[in-house]
C-alpha cells in the first residue's frame, strides 16, 4: 500500500506525516459496452492485470502475465460510469485474476453505490477473498473457471503440480448459495481429453449452470499446438458432462 504525505503544524513545528492511501485498482482495459459478458444485462467490462496461473490458452496473456501497458486512471473510469448511469446495468470485472487486486472491495463498493450490478470472473484460487465479497454483498454474479478434471487441472493451468483445495472451496462456496453463478470450461485440443469432461463436471455435481466454451486462438498462440474442437466434438463433451449438472450450454460454436 502507498502513502500520501501531509504537511501539518505539530506543537508549533512543521512536519510531514504519512497517510495511508486507499488501495486503488489497477485497471488495464475497459470495454465500454458488452451485451454478452453479463447474462441478461447491458454492461461494461473492466480488465485487471496479473494472474497467478499460466494457462497455455490464456485469452489475455499480456494482461495476465506479460506487460499490461499503462494503467487507466480510476477517476476517469468513474466519470465514464457516471455518464452511463441509466444506460448500462452492470459492470463486469475480469482479468487476469481480479481477486488479486487489493483495492477490489473498495472499488466494487463505489460501483454498487452508483447503482450498478457487478459480475466477477475468477479462476477460483482465492476462496477467502471471494467469500468476503459475497458476504459484503459486493457481487451479483460470479463466473468461475473449471480448468479441467482434477487430474488435468495442473496442465490446464500451466503448472507442474497444484493443490485443488482452493478450487474445491470456491465451488462449495458458490454452490452454497448467496450469489448467482456459473461455471465454465474453455475446452482446448492439446490440453483436454474427452475423459476430462465428465470428471470436470463431477467436481461441480449439482451445479445450476455449466458452460463449455470453444477455444478461440486470441491471435498469439499460432504454433502452440492448441486448437479448437469441432461443434460435434463439443456437443459430445456436453453430453458427457450433462448428467452431473442441472443446465449445460455450449458457447462459441
Ligand atoms: S486464469 Fe484466466 S487470466 Fe489467468 S492465466 Fe488462466 S486464462 Fe489467463
CSV table of C-alpha atoms and ligand atoms in Angstrom, one decimal:
chain,number,residue,atom,x,y,z
A,1,UNK,CA,0.0,0.0,0.0
A,2,UNK,CA,1.3,3.5,-0.8
A,3,UNK,CA,1.3,6.7,1.3
A,4,UNK,CA,0.4,10.3,0.8
A,5,UNK,CA,2.4,12.8,2.9
A,6,UNK,CA,0.6,15.6,4.6
A,7,UNK,CA,2.3,18.7,6.0
A,8,UNK,CA,1.0,19.7,9.4
A,9,UNK,CA,1.8,22.0,12.3
A,10,UNK,CA,2.5,19.9,15.4
A,11,UNK,CA,3.3,21.7,18.7
A,12,UNK,CA,4.5,24.7,16.7
A,13,UNK,CA,6.7,22.6,14.4
A,14,UNK,CA,6.0,21.8,10.8
A,15,UNK,CA,6.3,18.1,9.9
A,16,UNK,CA,5.2,15.7,7.3
A,17,UNK,CA,3.2,12.7,8.3
A,18,UNK,CA,2.4,9.7,6.1
A,19,UNK,CA,-1.3,8.9,5.4
A,20,UNK,CA,-2.1,5.6,4.0
A,21,UNK,CA,-3.7,5.9,0.6
A,22,UNK,CA,-6.8,3.8,-0.2
A,23,UNK,CA,-5.7,0.9,-2.4
A,24,UNK,CA,-6.7,1.7,-6.0
A,25,UNK,CA,-7.4,-0.9,-8.6
A,26,UNK,CA,-5.0,-1.5,-11.5
A,27,UNK,CA,-7.4,-1.2,-14.4
A,28,UNK,CA,-5.7,-2.0,-17.7
A,29,UNK,CA,-8.6,-2.1,-20.1
A,30,UNK,CA,-12.2,-1.0,-20.5
A,31,UNK,CA,-14.7,-2.4,-22.9
A,32,UNK,CA,-17.4,0.3,-22.8
A,33,UNK,CA,-20.3,-2.0,-23.9
A,34,UNK,CA,-20.9,-5.7,-23.8
A,35,UNK,CA,-24.2,-7.5,-24.4
A,36,UNK,CA,-22.6,-10.9,-23.8
A,37,UNK,CA,-20.4,-10.9,-20.7
A,38,UNK,CA,-23.1,-10.3,-18.1
A,39,UNK,CA,-26.0,-12.7,-18.8
A,40,UNK,CA,-29.2,-10.7,-19.5
A,41,UNK,CA,-27.6,-7.3,-18.7
A,42,UNK,CA,-26.0,-4.5,-20.6
A,43,UNK,CA,-22.7,-3.9,-19.1
A,44,UNK,CA,-19.1,-2.6,-19.5
A,45,UNK,CA,-16.1,-4.8,-18.8
A,46,UNK,CA,-13.1,-3.8,-16.7
A,47,UNK,CA,-9.8,-5.7,-17.2
A,48,UNK,CA,-7.4,-6.0,-14.3
A,49,UNK,CA,-3.7,-7.1,-14.7
A,50,UNK,CA,-1.9,-10.0,-13.1
A,51,UNK,CA,-2.7,-13.7,-12.6
A,52,UNK,CA,-1.2,-16.5,-10.5
A,53,UNK,CA,-1.8,-19.1,-13.3
A,54,UNK,CA,-0.2,-19.6,-16.6
A,55,UNK,CA,-2.9,-21.3,-18.7
A,56,UNK,CA,-1.3,-22.0,-22.1
A,57,UNK,CA,-4.6,-21.0,-23.8
A,58,UNK,CA,-4.9,-17.7,-21.9
A,59,UNK,CA,-7.1,-15.3,-23.8
A,60,UNK,CA,-5.3,-12.3,-22.4
A,61,UNK,CA,-1.7,-13.4,-21.7
A,62,UNK,CA,-0.1,-9.9,-21.9
A,63,UNK,CA,-2.6,-8.7,-19.3
A,64,UNK,CA,-2.3,-11.8,-17.1
A,65,UNK,CA,1.5,-12.3,-17.0
A,66,UNK,CA,3.1,-10.1,-19.6
A,67,UNK,CA,3.4,-6.4,-19.9
A,68,UNK,CA,-0.1,-5.0,-19.4
A,69,UNK,CA,0.8,-1.5,-20.5
A,70,UNK,CA,-0.1,1.7,-18.7
A,71,UNK,CA,-3.0,1.6,-16.2
A,72,UNK,CA,-6.1,3.6,-16.8
A,73,UNK,CA,-7.0,6.3,-14.4
A,74,UNK,CA,-9.6,5.2,-11.9
A,75,UNK,CA,-11.1,8.6,-11.6
A,76,UNK,CA,-11.7,8.6,-15.4
A,77,UNK,CA,-13.4,5.3,-15.1
A,78,UNK,CA,-15.8,6.6,-12.5
A,79,UNK,CA,-16.5,9.6,-14.7
A,80,UNK,CA,-17.4,7.2,-17.5
A,81,UNK,CA,-19.7,5.2,-15.2
A,82,UNK,CA,-21.4,8.4,-14.1
A,83,UNK,CA,-22.2,9.2,-17.7
A,84,UNK,CA,-23.6,5.8,-18.4
A,85,UNK,CA,-26.0,5.7,-15.4
A,86,UNK,CA,-29.4,4.7,-16.7
A,87,UNK,CA,-27.8,3.2,-19.9
A,88,UNK,CA,-25.7,0.4,-18.5
A,89,UNK,CA,-27.0,-2.0,-15.9
A,90,UNK,CA,-23.8,-3.7,-14.8
A,91,UNK,CA,-20.0,-3.8,-14.6
A,92,UNK,CA,-18.0,-7.0,-15.3
A,93,UNK,CA,-14.7,-7.4,-13.7
A,94,UNK,CA,-12.3,-9.7,-15.5
A,95,UNK,CA,-8.5,-10.2,-15.8
A,96,UNK,CA,-6.1,-11.6,-15.2
A,97,UNK,CA,-7.5,-12.6,-11.8
A,98,UNK,CA,-9.4,-9.7,-10.3
A,99,UNK,CA,-9.3,-11.1,-6.8
A,100,UNK,CA,-5.6,-10.4,-6.7
A,101,UNK,CA,-6.4,-6.7,-6.6
A,102,UNK,CA,-6.2,-5.4,-3.0
A,103,UNK,CA,-8.4,-2.5,-4.0
A,104,UNK,CA,-11.2,-4.6,-5.3
A,105,UNK,CA,-13.6,-4.3,-2.4
A,106,UNK,CA,-13.4,-0.5,-2.2
A,107,UNK,CA,-13.7,-0.3,-6.0
A,108,UNK,CA,-16.8,-2.6,-6.0
A,109,UNK,CA,-18.4,-0.6,-3.2
A,110,UNK,CA,-18.2,2.5,-5.3
A,111,UNK,CA,-19.6,0.8,-8.3
A,112,UNK,CA,-22.5,-0.6,-6.2
A,113,UNK,CA,-23.2,2.8,-4.7
A,114,UNK,CA,-23.7,4.2,-8.2
A,115,UNK,CA,-26.5,1.6,-8.7
A,116,UNK,CA,-24.6,-0.9,-10.9
A,117,UNK,CA,-24.8,-4.7,-10.7
A,118,UNK,CA,-21.4,-6.5,-10.5
A,119,UNK,CA,-20.3,-9.6,-12.3
A,120,UNK,CA,-16.9,-11.1,-11.3
A,121,UNK,CA,-14.8,-13.6,-13.3
A,122,UNK,CA,-12.4,-15.7,-11.3
A,123,UNK,CA,-10.2,-18.8,-11.6
A,124,UNK,CA,-11.4,-19.9,-8.1
A,125,UNK,CA,-8.0,-20.0,-6.5
A,126,UNK,CA,-8.7,-17.3,-3.8
A,127,UNK,CA,-11.8,-18.6,-2.0
A,128,UNK,CA,-11.4,-16.4,1.1
A,129,UNK,CA,-11.4,-13.2,-1.0
A,130,UNK,CA,-14.4,-14.5,-2.9
A,131,UNK,CA,-16.2,-15.3,0.3
A,132,UNK,CA,-15.5,-11.8,1.7
A,133,UNK,CA,-17.0,-10.1,-1.4
A,134,UNK,CA,-20.1,-12.3,-1.3
A,135,UNK,CA,-20.6,-11.7,2.4
A,136,UNK,CA,-20.3,-8.0,1.9
A,137,UNK,CA,-22.9,-8.1,-0.9
A,138,UNK,CA,-20.5,-6.7,-3.4
A,139,UNK,CA,-21.1,-9.2,-6.3
A,140,UNK,CA,-24.3,-10.2,-8.0
A,141,UNK,CA,-23.0,-12.9,-10.4
A,142,UNK,CA,-19.8,-14.9,-10.4
A,143,UNK,CA,-18.4,-16.8,-13.4
A,144,UNK,CA,-15.8,-19.3,-12.2
A,145,UNK,CA,-13.4,-21.3,-14.4
A,146,UNK,CA,-13.2,-25.1,-14.0
A,147,UNK,CA,-10.0,-25.5,-15.9
A,148,UNK,CA,-10.3,-29.3,-16.3
A,149,UNK,CA,-10.7,-32.6,-14.4
A,150,UNK,CA,-8.8,-32.8,-11.1
A,151,UNK,CA,-6.1,-34.9,-12.9
A,152,UNK,CA,-5.9,-32.4,-15.8
A,153,UNK,CA,-6.1,-29.2,-13.8
A,154,UNK,CA,-2.3,-28.5,-13.4
A,155,UNK,CA,-1.7,-29.0,-17.1
A,156,UNK,CA,-4.6,-26.6,-18.0
A,157,UNK,CA,-3.3,-24.1,-15.5
A,158,UNK,CA,0.3,-24.2,-17.0
A,159,UNK,CA,1.7,-25.6,-13.7
A,160,UNK,CA,3.7,-28.7,-12.8
A,161,UNK,CA,1.5,-29.5,-9.8
A,162,UNK,CA,-1.3,-27.9,-8.0
A,163,UNK,CA,-3.5,-28.1,-4.9
A,164,UNK,CA,-7.1,-28.5,-5.8
A,165,UNK,CA,-8.3,-27.5,-2.3
A,166,UNK,CA,-8.9,-23.7,-3.0
A,167,UNK,CA,-10.8,-24.6,-6.2
A,168,UNK,CA,-13.0,-27.1,-4.3
A,169,UNK,CA,-13.6,-24.4,-1.6
A,170,UNK,CA,-14.7,-21.8,-4.2
A,171,UNK,CA,-17.0,-24.4,-5.8
A,172,UNK,CA,-18.6,-25.2,-2.4
A,173,UNK,CA,-18.9,-21.5,-1.6
A,174,UNK,CA,-20.8,-20.7,-4.9
A,175,UNK,CA,-23.0,-23.8,-4.7
A,176,UNK,CA,-23.8,-23.0,-1.1
A,177,UNK,CA,-26.0,-20.0,-2.2
A,178,UNK,CA,-25.7,-16.3,-1.7
A,179,UNK,CA,-24.9,-15.3,-5.2
A,180,UNK,CA,-25.9,-16.3,-8.8
A,181,UNK,CA,-23.1,-18.1,-10.5
A,182,UNK,CA,-22.0,-20.1,-13.5
A,183,UNK,CA,-19.0,-22.5,-14.0
A,184,UNK,CA,-17.3,-22.6,-17.4
A,185,UNK,CA,-14.5,-24.6,-19.1
A,186,UNK,CA,-12.7,-23.4,-22.1
A,187,UNK,CA,-12.1,-26.7,-24.0
A,188,UNK,CA,-8.9,-26.9,-25.9
A,189,UNK,CA,-7.4,-29.6,-28.2
A,190,UNK,CA,-3.9,-30.2,-26.9
A,191,UNK,CA,-5.0,-29.6,-23.3
A,192,UNK,CA,-8.2,-31.6,-22.7
A,193,UNK,CA,-9.1,-35.2,-23.4
A,194,UNK,CA,-12.7,-36.3,-23.8
A,195,UNK,CA,-12.3,-38.1,-20.4
A,196,UNK,CA,-11.7,-34.8,-18.7
A,197,UNK,CA,-15.2,-33.6,-19.4
A,198,UNK,CA,-17.2,-35.9,-17.1
A,199,UNK,CA,-14.6,-35.6,-14.4
A,200,UNK,CA,-14.7,-31.8,-14.6
A,201,UNK,CA,-18.5,-31.9,-14.3
A,202,UNK,CA,-18.3,-34.2,-11.3
A,203,UNK,CA,-16.3,-31.6,-9.5
A,204,UNK,CA,-19.4,-29.3,-9.7
A,205,UNK,CA,-22.1,-32.0,-9.4
A,206,UNK,CA,-25.5,-30.4,-8.9
A,207,UNK,CA,-24.4,-27.0,-10.2
A,208,UNK,CA,-27.1,-24.7,-11.7
A,209,UNK,CA,-25.2,-23.7,-14.8
A,210,UNK,CA,-22.2,-25.1,-16.6
A,211,UNK,CA,-20.9,-23.8,-20.0
A,212,UNK,CA,-18.3,-25.4,-22.3
A,213,UNK,CA,-16.6,-22.7,-24.3
A,214,UNK,CA,-15.0,-23.4,-27.6
A,215,UNK,CA,-11.3,-22.3,-27.7
A,216,UNK,CA,-10.5,-19.4,-29.9
A,217,UNK,CA,-6.9,-18.5,-30.6
A,218,UNK,CA,-6.5,-14.9,-29.4
A,219,UNK,CA,-4.0,-14.3,-32.1
A,220,UNK,CA,-0.7,-15.1,-30.4
A,221,UNK,CA,-1.0,-18.8,-30.0
A,222,UNK,CA,-0.2,-20.0,-33.5
A,223,UNK,CA,2.3,-22.8,-33.4
A,224,UNK,CA,1.4,-23.7,-29.8
A,225,UNK,CA,-0.3,-26.9,-31.0
A,226,UNK,CA,-3.5,-25.8,-29.4
A,227,UNK,CA,-6.7,-25.7,-31.5
A,228,UNK,CA,-10.5,-25.8,-31.2
A,229,UNK,CA,-12.6,-28.9,-31.1
A,230,UNK,CA,-15.4,-29.1,-33.7
A,231,UNK,CA,-19.0,-28.3,-33.0
A,232,UNK,CA,-19.8,-32.1,-33.0
A,233,UNK,CA,-17.0,-32.8,-30.5
A,234,UNK,CA,-18.2,-30.0,-28.2
A,235,UNK,CA,-21.7,-31.5,-28.4
A,236,UNK,CA,-20.3,-34.9,-27.4
A,237,UNK,CA,-18.4,-33.3,-24.5
A,238,UNK,CA,-21.6,-31.6,-23.3
A,239,UNK,CA,-23.4,-34.9,-23.4
A,240,UNK,CA,-20.7,-36.4,-21.2
A,241,UNK,CA,-20.9,-33.6,-18.7
A,242,UNK,CA,-24.7,-33.3,-18.7
A,243,UNK,CA,-25.7,-36.0,-16.2
A,244,UNK,CA,-23.8,-34.1,-13.4
A,245,UNK,CA,-25.3,-30.6,-13.7
A,246,UNK,CA,-28.7,-29.0,-13.9
A,247,UNK,CA,-28.1,-27.0,-17.1
A,248,UNK,CA,-25.4,-27.2,-19.6
A,249,UNK,CA,-24.6,-24.9,-22.5
A,250,UNK,CA,-22.0,-24.6,-25.2
A,251,UNK,CA,-20.6,-21.2,-26.2
A,252,UNK,CA,-18.7,-20.2,-29.3
A,253,UNK,CA,-19.9,-22.8,-31.8
B,1,LIG,S1,-6.7,-18.0,-15.1
B,1,LIG,FE1,-7.5,-16.8,-16.8
B,1,LIG,S2,-6.2,-14.9,-16.9
B,1,LIG,FE2,-5.2,-16.4,-15.6
B,1,LIG,S3,-3.7,-17.4,-16.9
B,1,LIG,FE3,-5.6,-18.6,-16.9
B,1,LIG,S4,-6.8,-17.9,-18.6
B,1,LIG,FE4,-5.2,-16.4,-18.2
